[in-house]
CSV table of C-alpha atoms in Angstrom, one decimal:
chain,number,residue,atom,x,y,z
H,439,UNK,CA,112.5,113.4,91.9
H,440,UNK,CA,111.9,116.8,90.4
H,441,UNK,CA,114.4,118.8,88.2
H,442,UNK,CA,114.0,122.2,86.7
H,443,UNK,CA,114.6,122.5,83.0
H,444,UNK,CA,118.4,122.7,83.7
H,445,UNK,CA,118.2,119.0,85.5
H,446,UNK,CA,119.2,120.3,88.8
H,447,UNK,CA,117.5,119.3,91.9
H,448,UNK,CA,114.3,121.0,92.9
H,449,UNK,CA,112.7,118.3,95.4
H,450,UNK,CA,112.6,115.0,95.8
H,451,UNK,CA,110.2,112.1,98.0
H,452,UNK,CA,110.9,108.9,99.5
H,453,UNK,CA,107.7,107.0,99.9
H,454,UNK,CA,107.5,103.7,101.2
H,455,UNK,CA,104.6,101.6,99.2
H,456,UNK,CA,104.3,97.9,99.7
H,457,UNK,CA,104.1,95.5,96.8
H,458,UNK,CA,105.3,97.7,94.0
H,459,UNK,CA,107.1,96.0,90.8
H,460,UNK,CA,109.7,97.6,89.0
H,461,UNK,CA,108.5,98.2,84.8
H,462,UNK,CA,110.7,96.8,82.6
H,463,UNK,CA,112.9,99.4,80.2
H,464,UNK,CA,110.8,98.5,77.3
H,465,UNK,CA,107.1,98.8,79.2
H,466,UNK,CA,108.3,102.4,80.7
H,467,UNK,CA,109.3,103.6,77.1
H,468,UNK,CA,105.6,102.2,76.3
H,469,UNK,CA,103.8,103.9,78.7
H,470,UNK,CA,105.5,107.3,78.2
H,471,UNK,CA,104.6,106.9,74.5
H,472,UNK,CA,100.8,105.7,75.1
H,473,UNK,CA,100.5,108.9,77.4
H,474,UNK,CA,102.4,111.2,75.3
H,475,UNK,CA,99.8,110.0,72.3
H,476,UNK,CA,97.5,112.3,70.5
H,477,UNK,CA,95.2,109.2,69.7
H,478,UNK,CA,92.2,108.0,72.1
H,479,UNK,CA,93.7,104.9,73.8
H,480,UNK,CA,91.1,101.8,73.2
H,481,UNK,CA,93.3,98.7,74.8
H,482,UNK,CA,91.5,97.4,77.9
H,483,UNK,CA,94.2,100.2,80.2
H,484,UNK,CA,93.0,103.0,77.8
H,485,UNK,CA,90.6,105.0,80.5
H,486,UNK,CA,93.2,104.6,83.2
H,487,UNK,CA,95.6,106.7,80.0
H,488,UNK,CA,92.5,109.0,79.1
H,489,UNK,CA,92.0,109.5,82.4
H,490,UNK,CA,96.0,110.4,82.7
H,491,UNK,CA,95.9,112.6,80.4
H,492,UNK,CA,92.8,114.6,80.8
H,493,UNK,CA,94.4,115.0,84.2
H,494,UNK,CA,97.9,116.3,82.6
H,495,UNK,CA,95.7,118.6,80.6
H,496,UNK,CA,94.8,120.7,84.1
H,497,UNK,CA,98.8,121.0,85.2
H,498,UNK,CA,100.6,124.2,83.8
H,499,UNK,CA,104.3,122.9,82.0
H,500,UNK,CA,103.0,119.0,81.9
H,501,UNK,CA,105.1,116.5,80.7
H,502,UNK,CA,106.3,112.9,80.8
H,503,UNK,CA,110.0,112.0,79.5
H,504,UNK,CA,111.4,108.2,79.5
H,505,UNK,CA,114.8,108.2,80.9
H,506,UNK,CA,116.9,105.1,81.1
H,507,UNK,CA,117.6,104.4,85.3
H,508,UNK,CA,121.1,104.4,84.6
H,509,UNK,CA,120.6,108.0,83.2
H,510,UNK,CA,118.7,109.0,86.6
H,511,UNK,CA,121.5,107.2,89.2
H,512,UNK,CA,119.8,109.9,91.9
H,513,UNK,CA,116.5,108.7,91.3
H,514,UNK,CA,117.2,105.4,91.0
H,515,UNK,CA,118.8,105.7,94.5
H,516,UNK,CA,116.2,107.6,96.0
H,517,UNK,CA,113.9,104.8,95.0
H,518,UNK,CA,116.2,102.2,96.5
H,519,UNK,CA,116.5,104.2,99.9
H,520,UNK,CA,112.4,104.5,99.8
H,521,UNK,CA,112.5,100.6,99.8
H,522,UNK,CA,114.1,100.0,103.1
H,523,UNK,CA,112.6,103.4,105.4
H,524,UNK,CA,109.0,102.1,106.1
H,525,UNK,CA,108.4,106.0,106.1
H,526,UNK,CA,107.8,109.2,103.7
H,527,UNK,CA,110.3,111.5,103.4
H,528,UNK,CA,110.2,115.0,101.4
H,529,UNK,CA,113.7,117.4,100.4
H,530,UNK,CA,113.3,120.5,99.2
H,531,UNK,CA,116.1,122.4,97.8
H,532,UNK,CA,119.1,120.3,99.1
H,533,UNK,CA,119.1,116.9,97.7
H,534,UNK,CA,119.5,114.0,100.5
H,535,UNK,CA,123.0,112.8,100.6
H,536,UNK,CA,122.5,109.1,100.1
C-alpha cells in the first residue's frame, strides 16, 4: 500500500507469496527501528540491514514508519485478499473495493 504525505491512496499490490509469517507488533517496531538507525548494525542480520539501508540511501523521499495493523485496516485487508488470489494484482489511483 502506498499513500502520499496526506495518507490517501496512491497505489496499492496484492502479491500472492507462499510461506510468509506474519511479524509480531513488537519485532515490526524492531525492525523499523534497526533500519531507521544511524549505527552499523553488528547482530548476525546486520548486512541484510546495511544492505537495506545503503539501498534506501539511492531512493529520493525514503522512509520506513511502524504503524500498528489496526491503524492500516486497508492494508491489513489488502494483505488478507493477497492470501487467497494465487495471483498479483496492481491499483493505481482507485483503491480496490474489498
Amino acid at each position: 500500500m502506498v499513500r502520499d504525505s496526506n495518507g490517501n491512496f496512491v497505489a496499492g499490490r496484492a502479491l500472492y507469496v507462499d510461506n510468509v509469517f506474519s511479524a509480531l507488533q513488537s519485532d515490526s517496531l524492531q525492525i523499523v527501528s534497526t533500519i531507521r538507525s544511524p549505527f552499523v548494525d553488528r547482530s548476525p542480520v546486520g548486512p541484510v540491514v546495511e544492505d537495506t539501508k545503503a539501498l534506501l540511501t539511492q531512493i529520493t523521499g525514503d522512509g520506513f514508519t511502524h504503524i500498528r495493523r489496526v491503524a492500516n485496516g486497508a492494508a491489513h485487508r489488502l494483505a488478507r485478499y493477497a492470501s487467497h488470489i494465487g495471483t498479483t494484482t496492481t491499483w493505481f489511483e482507485e483503491p480496490p473495493d474489498l
